[in-house]
Short mmCIF file of C-alpha atoms in Angstrom, two decimals:
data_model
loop_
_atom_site.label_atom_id
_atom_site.label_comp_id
_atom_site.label_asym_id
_atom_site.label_seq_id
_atom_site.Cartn_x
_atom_site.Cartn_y
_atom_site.Cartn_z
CA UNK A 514 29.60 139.16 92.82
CA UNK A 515 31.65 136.74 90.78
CA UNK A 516 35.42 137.04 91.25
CA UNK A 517 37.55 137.14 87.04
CA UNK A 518 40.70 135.57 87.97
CA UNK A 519 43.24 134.27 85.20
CA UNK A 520 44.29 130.80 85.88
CA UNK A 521 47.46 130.80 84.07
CA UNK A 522 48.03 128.92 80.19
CA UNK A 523 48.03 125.68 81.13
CA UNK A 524 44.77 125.69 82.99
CA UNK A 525 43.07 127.52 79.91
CA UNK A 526 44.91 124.97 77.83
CA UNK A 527 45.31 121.96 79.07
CA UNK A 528 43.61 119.71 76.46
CA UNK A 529 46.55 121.02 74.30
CA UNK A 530 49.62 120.81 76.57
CA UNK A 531 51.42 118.16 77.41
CA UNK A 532 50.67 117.95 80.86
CA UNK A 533 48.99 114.88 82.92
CA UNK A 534 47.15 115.00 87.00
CA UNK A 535 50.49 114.38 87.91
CA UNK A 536 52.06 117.45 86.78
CA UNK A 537 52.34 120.12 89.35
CA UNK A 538 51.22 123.16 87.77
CA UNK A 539 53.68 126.05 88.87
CA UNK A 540 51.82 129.13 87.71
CA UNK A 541 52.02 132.79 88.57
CA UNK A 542 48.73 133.12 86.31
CA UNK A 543 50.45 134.16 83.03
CA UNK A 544 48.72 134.85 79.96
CA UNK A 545 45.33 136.27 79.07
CA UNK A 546 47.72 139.39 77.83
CA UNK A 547 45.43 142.24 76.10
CA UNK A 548 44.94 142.34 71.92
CA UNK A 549 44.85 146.01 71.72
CA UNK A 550 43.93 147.75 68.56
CA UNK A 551 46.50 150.40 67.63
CA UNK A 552 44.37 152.47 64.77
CA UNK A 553 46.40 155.53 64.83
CA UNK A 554 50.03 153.75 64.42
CA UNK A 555 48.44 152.32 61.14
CA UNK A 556 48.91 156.02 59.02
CA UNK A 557 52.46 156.28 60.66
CA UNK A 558 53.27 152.66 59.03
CA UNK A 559 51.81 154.04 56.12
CA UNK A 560 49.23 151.05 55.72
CA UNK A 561 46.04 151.22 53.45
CA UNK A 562 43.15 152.50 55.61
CA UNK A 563 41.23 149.27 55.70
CA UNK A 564 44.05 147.56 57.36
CA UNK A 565 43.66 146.74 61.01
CA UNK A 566 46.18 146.47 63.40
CA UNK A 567 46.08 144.91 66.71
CA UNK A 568 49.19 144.32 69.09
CA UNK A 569 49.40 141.59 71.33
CA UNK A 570 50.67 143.12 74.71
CA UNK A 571 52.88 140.32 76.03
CA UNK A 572 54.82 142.98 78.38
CA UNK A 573 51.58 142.09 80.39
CA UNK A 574 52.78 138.83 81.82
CA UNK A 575 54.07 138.64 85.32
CA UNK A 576 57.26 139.30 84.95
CA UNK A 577 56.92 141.57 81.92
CA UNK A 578 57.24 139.37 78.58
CA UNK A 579 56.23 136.50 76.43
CA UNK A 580 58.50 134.01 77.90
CA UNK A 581 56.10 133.37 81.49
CA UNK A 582 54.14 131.34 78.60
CA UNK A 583 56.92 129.08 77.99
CA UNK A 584 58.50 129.38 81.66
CA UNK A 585 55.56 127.97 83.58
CA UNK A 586 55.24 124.44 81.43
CA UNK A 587 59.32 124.22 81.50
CA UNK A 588 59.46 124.67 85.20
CA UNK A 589 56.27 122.77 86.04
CA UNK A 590 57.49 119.96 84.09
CA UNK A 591 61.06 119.81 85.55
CA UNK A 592 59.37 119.97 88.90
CA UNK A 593 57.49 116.92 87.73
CA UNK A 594 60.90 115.25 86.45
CA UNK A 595 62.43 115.60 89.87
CA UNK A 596 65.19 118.42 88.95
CA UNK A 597 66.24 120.55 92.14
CA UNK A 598 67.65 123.08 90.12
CA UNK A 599 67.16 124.90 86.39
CA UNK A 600 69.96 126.83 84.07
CA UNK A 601 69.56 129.49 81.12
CA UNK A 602 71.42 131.76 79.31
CA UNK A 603 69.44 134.90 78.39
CA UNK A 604 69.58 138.27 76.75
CA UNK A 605 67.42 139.26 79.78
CA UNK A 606 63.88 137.78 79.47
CA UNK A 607 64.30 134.31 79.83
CA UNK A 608 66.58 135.14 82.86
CA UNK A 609 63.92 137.15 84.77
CA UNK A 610 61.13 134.65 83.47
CA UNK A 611 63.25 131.19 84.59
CA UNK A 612 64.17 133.13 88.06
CA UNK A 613 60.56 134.09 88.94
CA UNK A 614 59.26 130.65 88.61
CA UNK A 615 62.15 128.93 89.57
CA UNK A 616 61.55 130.88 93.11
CA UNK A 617 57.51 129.95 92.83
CA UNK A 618 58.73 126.35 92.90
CA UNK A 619 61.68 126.60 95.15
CA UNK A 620 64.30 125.69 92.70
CA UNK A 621 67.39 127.42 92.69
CA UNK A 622 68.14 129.05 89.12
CA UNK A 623 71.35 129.55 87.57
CA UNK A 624 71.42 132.34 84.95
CA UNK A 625 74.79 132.79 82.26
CA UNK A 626 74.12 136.56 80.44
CA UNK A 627 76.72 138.49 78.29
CA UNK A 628 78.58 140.55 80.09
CA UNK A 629 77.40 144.40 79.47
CA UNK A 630 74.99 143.17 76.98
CA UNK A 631 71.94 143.11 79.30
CA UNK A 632 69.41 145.67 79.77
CA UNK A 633 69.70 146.23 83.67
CA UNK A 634 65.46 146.41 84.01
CA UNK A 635 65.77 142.74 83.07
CA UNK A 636 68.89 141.72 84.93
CA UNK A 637 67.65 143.22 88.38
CA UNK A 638 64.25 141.03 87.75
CA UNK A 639 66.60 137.43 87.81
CA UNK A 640 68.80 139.20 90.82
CA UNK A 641 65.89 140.17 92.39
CA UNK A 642 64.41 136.41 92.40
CA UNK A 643 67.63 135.23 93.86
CA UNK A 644 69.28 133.82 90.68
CA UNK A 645 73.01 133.06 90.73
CA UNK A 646 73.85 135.05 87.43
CA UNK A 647 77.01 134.47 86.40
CA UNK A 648 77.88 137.35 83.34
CA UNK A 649 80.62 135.72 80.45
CA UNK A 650 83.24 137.11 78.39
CA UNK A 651 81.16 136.22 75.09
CA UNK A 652 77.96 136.54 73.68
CA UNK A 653 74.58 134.75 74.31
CA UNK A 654 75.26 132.11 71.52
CA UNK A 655 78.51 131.65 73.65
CA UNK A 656 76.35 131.19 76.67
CA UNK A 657 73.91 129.16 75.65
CA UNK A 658 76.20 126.48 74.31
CA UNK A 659 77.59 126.20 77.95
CA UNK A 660 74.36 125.87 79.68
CA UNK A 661 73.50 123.42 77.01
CA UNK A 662 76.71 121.15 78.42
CA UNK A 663 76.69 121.67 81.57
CA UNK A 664 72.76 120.99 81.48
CA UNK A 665 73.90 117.42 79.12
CA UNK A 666 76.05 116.36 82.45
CA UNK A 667 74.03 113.78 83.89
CA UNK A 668 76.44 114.27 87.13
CA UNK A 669 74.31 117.30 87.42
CA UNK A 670 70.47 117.26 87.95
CA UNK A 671 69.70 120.23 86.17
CA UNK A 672 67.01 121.74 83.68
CA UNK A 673 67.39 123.39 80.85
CA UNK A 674 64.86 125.74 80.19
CA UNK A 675 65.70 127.68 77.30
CA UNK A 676 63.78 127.44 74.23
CA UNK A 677 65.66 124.20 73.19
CA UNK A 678 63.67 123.12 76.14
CA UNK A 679 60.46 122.07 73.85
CA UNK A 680 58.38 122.58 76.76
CA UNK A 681 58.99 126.19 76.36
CA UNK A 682 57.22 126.09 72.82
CA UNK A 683 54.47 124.61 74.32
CA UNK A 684 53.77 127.53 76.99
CA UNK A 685 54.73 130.00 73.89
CA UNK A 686 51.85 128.72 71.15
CA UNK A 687 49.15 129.70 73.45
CA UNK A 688 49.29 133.02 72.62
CA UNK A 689 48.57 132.23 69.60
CA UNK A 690 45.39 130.65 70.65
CA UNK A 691 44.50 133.67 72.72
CA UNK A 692 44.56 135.90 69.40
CA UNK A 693 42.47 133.37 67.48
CA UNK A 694 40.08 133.19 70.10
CA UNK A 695 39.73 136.89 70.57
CA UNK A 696 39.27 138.17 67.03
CA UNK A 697 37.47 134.43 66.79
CA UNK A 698 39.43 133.19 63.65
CA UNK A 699 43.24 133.57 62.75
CA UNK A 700 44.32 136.69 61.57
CA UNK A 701 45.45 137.50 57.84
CA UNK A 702 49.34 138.18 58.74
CA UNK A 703 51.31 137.97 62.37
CA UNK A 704 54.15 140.05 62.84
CA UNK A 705 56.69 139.24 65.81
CA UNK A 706 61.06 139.83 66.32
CA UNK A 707 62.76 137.23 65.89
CA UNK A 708 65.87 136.44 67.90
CA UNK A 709 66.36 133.00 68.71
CA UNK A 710 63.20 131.94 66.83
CA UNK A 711 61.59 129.93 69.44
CA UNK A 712 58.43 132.59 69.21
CA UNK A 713 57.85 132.62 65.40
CA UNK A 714 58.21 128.29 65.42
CA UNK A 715 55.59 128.84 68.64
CA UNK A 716 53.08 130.74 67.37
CA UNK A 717 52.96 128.86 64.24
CA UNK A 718 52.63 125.34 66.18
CA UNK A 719 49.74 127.56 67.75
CA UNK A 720 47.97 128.30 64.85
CA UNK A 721 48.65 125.25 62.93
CA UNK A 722 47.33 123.31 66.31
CA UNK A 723 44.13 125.20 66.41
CA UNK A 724 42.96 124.96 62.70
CA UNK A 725 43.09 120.95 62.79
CA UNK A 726 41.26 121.27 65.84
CA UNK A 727 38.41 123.30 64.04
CA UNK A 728 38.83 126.62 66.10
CA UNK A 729 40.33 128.31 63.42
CA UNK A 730 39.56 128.31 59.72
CA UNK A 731 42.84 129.44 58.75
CA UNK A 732 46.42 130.07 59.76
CA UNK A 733 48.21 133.77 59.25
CA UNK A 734 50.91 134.67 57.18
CA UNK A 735 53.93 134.60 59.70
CA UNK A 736 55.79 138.36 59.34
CA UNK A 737 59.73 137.97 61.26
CA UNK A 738 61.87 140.83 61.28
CA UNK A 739 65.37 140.72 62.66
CA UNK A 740 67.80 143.40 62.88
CA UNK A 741 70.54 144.05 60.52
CA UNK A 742 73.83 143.73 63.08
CA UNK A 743 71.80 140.27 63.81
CA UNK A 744 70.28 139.10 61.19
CA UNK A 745 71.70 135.19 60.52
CA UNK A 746 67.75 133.90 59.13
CA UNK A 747 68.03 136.73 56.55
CA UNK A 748 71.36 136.72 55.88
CA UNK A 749 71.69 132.88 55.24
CA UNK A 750 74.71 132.35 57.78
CA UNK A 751 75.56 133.02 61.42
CA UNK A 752 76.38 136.07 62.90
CA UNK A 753 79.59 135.43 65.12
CA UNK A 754 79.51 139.16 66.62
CA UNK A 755 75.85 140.15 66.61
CA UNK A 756 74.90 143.74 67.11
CA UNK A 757 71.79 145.56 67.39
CA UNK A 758 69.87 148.12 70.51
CA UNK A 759 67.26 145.73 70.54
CA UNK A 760 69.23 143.55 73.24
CA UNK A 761 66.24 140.69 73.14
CA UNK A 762 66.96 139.73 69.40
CA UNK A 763 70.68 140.48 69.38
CA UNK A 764 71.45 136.71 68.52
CA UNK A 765 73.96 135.82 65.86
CA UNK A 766 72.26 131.83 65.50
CA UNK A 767 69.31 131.15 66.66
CA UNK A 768 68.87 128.00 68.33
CA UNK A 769 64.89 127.54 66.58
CA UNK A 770 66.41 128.25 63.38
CA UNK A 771 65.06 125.64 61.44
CA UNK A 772 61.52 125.72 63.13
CA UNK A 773 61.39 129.27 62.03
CA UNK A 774 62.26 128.65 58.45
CA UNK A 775 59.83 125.85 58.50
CA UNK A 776 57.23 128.57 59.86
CA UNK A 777 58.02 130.76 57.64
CA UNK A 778 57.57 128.62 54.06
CA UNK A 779 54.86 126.66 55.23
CA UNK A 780 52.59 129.95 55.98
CA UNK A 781 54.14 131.46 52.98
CA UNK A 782 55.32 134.56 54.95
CA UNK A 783 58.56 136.33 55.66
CA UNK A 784 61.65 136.99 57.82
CA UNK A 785 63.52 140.01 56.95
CA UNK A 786 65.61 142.74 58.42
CA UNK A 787 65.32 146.62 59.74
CA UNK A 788 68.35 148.62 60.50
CA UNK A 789 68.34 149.81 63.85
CA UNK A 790 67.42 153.61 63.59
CA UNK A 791 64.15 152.41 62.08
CA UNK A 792 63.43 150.27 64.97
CA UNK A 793 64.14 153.36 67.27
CA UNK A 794 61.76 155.37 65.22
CA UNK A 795 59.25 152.35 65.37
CA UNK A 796 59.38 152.29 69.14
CA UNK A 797 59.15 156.20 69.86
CA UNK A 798 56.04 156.11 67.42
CA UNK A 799 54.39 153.61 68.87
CA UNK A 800 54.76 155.24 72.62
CA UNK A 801 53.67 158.51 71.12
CA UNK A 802 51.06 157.36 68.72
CA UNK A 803 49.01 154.70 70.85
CA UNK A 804 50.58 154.92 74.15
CA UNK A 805 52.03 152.12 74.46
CA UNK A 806 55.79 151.30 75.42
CA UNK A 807 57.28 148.70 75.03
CA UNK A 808 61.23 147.20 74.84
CA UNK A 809 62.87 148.25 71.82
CA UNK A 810 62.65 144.13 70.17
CA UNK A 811 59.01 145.06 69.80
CA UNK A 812 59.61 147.78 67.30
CA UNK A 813 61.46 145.18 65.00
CA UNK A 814 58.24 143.67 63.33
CA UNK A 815 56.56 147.67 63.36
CA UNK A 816 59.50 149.26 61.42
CA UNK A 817 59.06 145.37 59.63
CA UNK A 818 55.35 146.50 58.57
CA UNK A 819 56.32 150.38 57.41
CA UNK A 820 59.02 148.45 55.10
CA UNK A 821 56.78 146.06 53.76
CA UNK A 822 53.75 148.95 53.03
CA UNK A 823 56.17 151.23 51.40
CA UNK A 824 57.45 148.44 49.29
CA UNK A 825 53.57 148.00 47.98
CA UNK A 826 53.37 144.28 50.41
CA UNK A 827 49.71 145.51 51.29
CA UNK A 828 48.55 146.78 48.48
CA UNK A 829 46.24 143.94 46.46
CA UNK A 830 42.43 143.72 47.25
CA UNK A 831 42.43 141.33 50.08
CA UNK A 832 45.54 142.78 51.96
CA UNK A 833 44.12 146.32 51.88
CA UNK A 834 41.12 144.46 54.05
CA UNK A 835 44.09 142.60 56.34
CA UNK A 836 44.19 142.18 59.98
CA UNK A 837 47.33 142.23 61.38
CA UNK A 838 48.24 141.39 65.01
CA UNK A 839 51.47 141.81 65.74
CA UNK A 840 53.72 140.11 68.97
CA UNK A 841 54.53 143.30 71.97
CA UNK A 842 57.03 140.79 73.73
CA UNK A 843 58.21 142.50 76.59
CA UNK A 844 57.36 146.23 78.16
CA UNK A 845 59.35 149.26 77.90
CA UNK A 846 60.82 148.94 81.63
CA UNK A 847 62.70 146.16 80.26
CA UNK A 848 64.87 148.88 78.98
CA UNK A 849 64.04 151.98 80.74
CA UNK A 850 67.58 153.50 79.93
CA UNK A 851 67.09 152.90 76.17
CA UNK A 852 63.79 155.10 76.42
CA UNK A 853 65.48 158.23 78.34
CA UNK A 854 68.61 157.60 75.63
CA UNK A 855 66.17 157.81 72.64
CA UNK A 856 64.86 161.21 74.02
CA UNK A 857 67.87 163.04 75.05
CA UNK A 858 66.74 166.64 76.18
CA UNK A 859 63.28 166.48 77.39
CA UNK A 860 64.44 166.44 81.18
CA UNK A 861 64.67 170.19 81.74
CA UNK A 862 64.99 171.53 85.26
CA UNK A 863 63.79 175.26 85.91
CA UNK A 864 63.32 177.66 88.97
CA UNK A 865 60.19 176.51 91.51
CA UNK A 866 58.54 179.50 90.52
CA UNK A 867 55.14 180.29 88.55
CA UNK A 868 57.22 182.68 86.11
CA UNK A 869 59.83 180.00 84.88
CA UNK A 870 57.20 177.08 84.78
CA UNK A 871 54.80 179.47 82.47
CA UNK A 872 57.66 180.36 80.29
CA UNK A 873 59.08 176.80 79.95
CA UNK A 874 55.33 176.11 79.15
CA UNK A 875 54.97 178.28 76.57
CA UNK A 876 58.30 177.26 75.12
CA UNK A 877 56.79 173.50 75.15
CA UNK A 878 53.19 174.75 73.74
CA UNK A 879 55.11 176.59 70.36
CA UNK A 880 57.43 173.54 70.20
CA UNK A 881 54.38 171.26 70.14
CA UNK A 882 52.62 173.14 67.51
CA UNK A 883 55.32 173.51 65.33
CA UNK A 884 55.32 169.61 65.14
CA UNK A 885 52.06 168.97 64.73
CA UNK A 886 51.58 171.12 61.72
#
């Protein structure tokens, strides 16, 4: 019987990373994520019914998000350079991400976060991995312009592997040659958060990459939503106190800002906001509705789409024929306290006997019904 195993992106894609013989490959087989259709979340969005949508289930990496892509090239490579030690500042995934690796390789890993700003799903994953994490007085554009200085000292041999780190773009684009070679052309439009914009400039390189390479005969339309407490790409300037739930994309200026405004002109797409009650609604809806769950940053580009449809974006001849695939970039554990927050209530406790179950039952059955019809 022959053994599936995934080998990690930069064995599948090696011809397009830059990576030599001499590069040792630190890999905890990322990638190969799932493009799962989602054909009942397309009525909710309100979405003509030719439209398909797919989602690209990144919360299926090892450590839970999109940034393993990016992680494994950065730390391989700094392995390769000689560093003995790698530094990040994070909203949470890059800090879990840079951790896990950094222990594959036996680096040690220094994380900066924003102090209370961190879901704690994502935090235990970089304390877990034996990060020294050291939480600021500030914000994550705060942090990251330390880690960028302290990374600059050459008195220190440390790696930066944020997405400034252009390795980490490099690890990031192959997802976009995973949805190209699953559906077996580009899609019409690609949907994703954006937060510090490495993704959006990533997945276009991705697409762009593949086309001149003949394995694509087109690139999408790139779709970016940001939220409106953190919304600098939209709003024109930076954000000096961003706010939003969605912790992942609560960046005030992104450090890939001008690759994602080059991504988003040159596929003659978008980058706009949603407030944050739609992106709550986006992410209960999508649980509910497909059954997937995911952390609330993902619901940016959903409650993104139900803008766009209600503002008649889909609506000419070849958009009501459109595939969308649209960027999942971390699971719901993330963020487990955000999910039990959203639905306050449900918890009940009753008496351990058949009576009270059957009547809390019933209660839950007539409930149920009501909402469906």
């Amino acid at each position: 019987m022959t053994t599936m195993r995934r080998r990690g992106v930069i064995e599948n894609y090696r011809a397009y990373l830059p990576v030599t013989d001499a590069t040792p490959v630190i890999t905890l087989s990322e990638g190969d994520t799932p493009l799962v259709p989602a054909p009942r979340l397309g009525a909710w969005l309100g979405l003509p019914p030719g439209v398909r949508v797919l989602l690209k289930l990144e919360g299926m990496n090892p450590t839970g998000s999109f940034k393993d892509r990016g992680m494994t090239l950065a730390i391989s490579k700094a392995c390769e350079a000689g560093a003995k030690a790698v530094i990040c500042a994070s909203t949470g995934n890059t800090s879990a991400a840079a951790a896990a690796y950094a222990a594959r390789a036996g680096l040690a890993c220094i994380v900066l976060i924003p102090h209370g700003a961190i879901a704690l799903g994502k935090l235990s994953q970089a304390l877990i991995h034996g990060a020294h994490v050291l939480a600021i007085d500030g914000n994550f554009d705060e942090a990251l312009c330390l880690v960028r200085a302290i990374a600059d000292d050459p008195r220190r041999p440390i790696a930066l592997v944020n997405s400034v780190n252009p390795f980490r773009l490099e690890g990031q684009k192959t997802a976009a040659f995973e949805i190209v070679d699953a559906l077996g052309d580009a899609p019409d439009y690609h949907a994703l958060p954006v937060g510090n914009a490495g993704n959006i400039t990533a997945y276009w390189k991705g697409f762009v990459e593949y086309q001149a390479a003949g394995r694509a005969s087109r690139t999408p339309r790139l779709l970016g939503f940001q939220a409106w407490g953190a919304a600098p790409l939209v709003d024109g300037a930076p954000v000096a106190r961003p706010e939003t739930v969605a912790t992942a994309i609560r960046i005030g200026n992104p450090a890939s800002w001008a690759g994602a405004i080059r991504a988003r002109d040159a596929s003659g797409g978008l980058i706009d906001k949603v407030a944050d009650d739609e992106i709550l609604a986006a992410y209960q809806a999508l649980a509910r509705a497909e059954g997937v769950f995911v952390e609330p940053a993902c619901a940016a580009p959903l409650a993104g789409l139900k803008m766009l449809a209600a503002r008649g974006y889909f609506s000419g001849a070849a958009a009501t024929s459109a595939t969308i695939t649209v960027t999942m970039t971390g699971h719901g554990l993330k963020d487990p306290d955000r999910a039990i927050a959203t639905v306050p209530g449900v918890l009940r406790q009753v008496p351990a006997t058949r009576e009270a179950v059957q009547a809390a039952l019933d209660g839950m059955t007539a409930m149920a019904t009501e909402a469906v019809s």
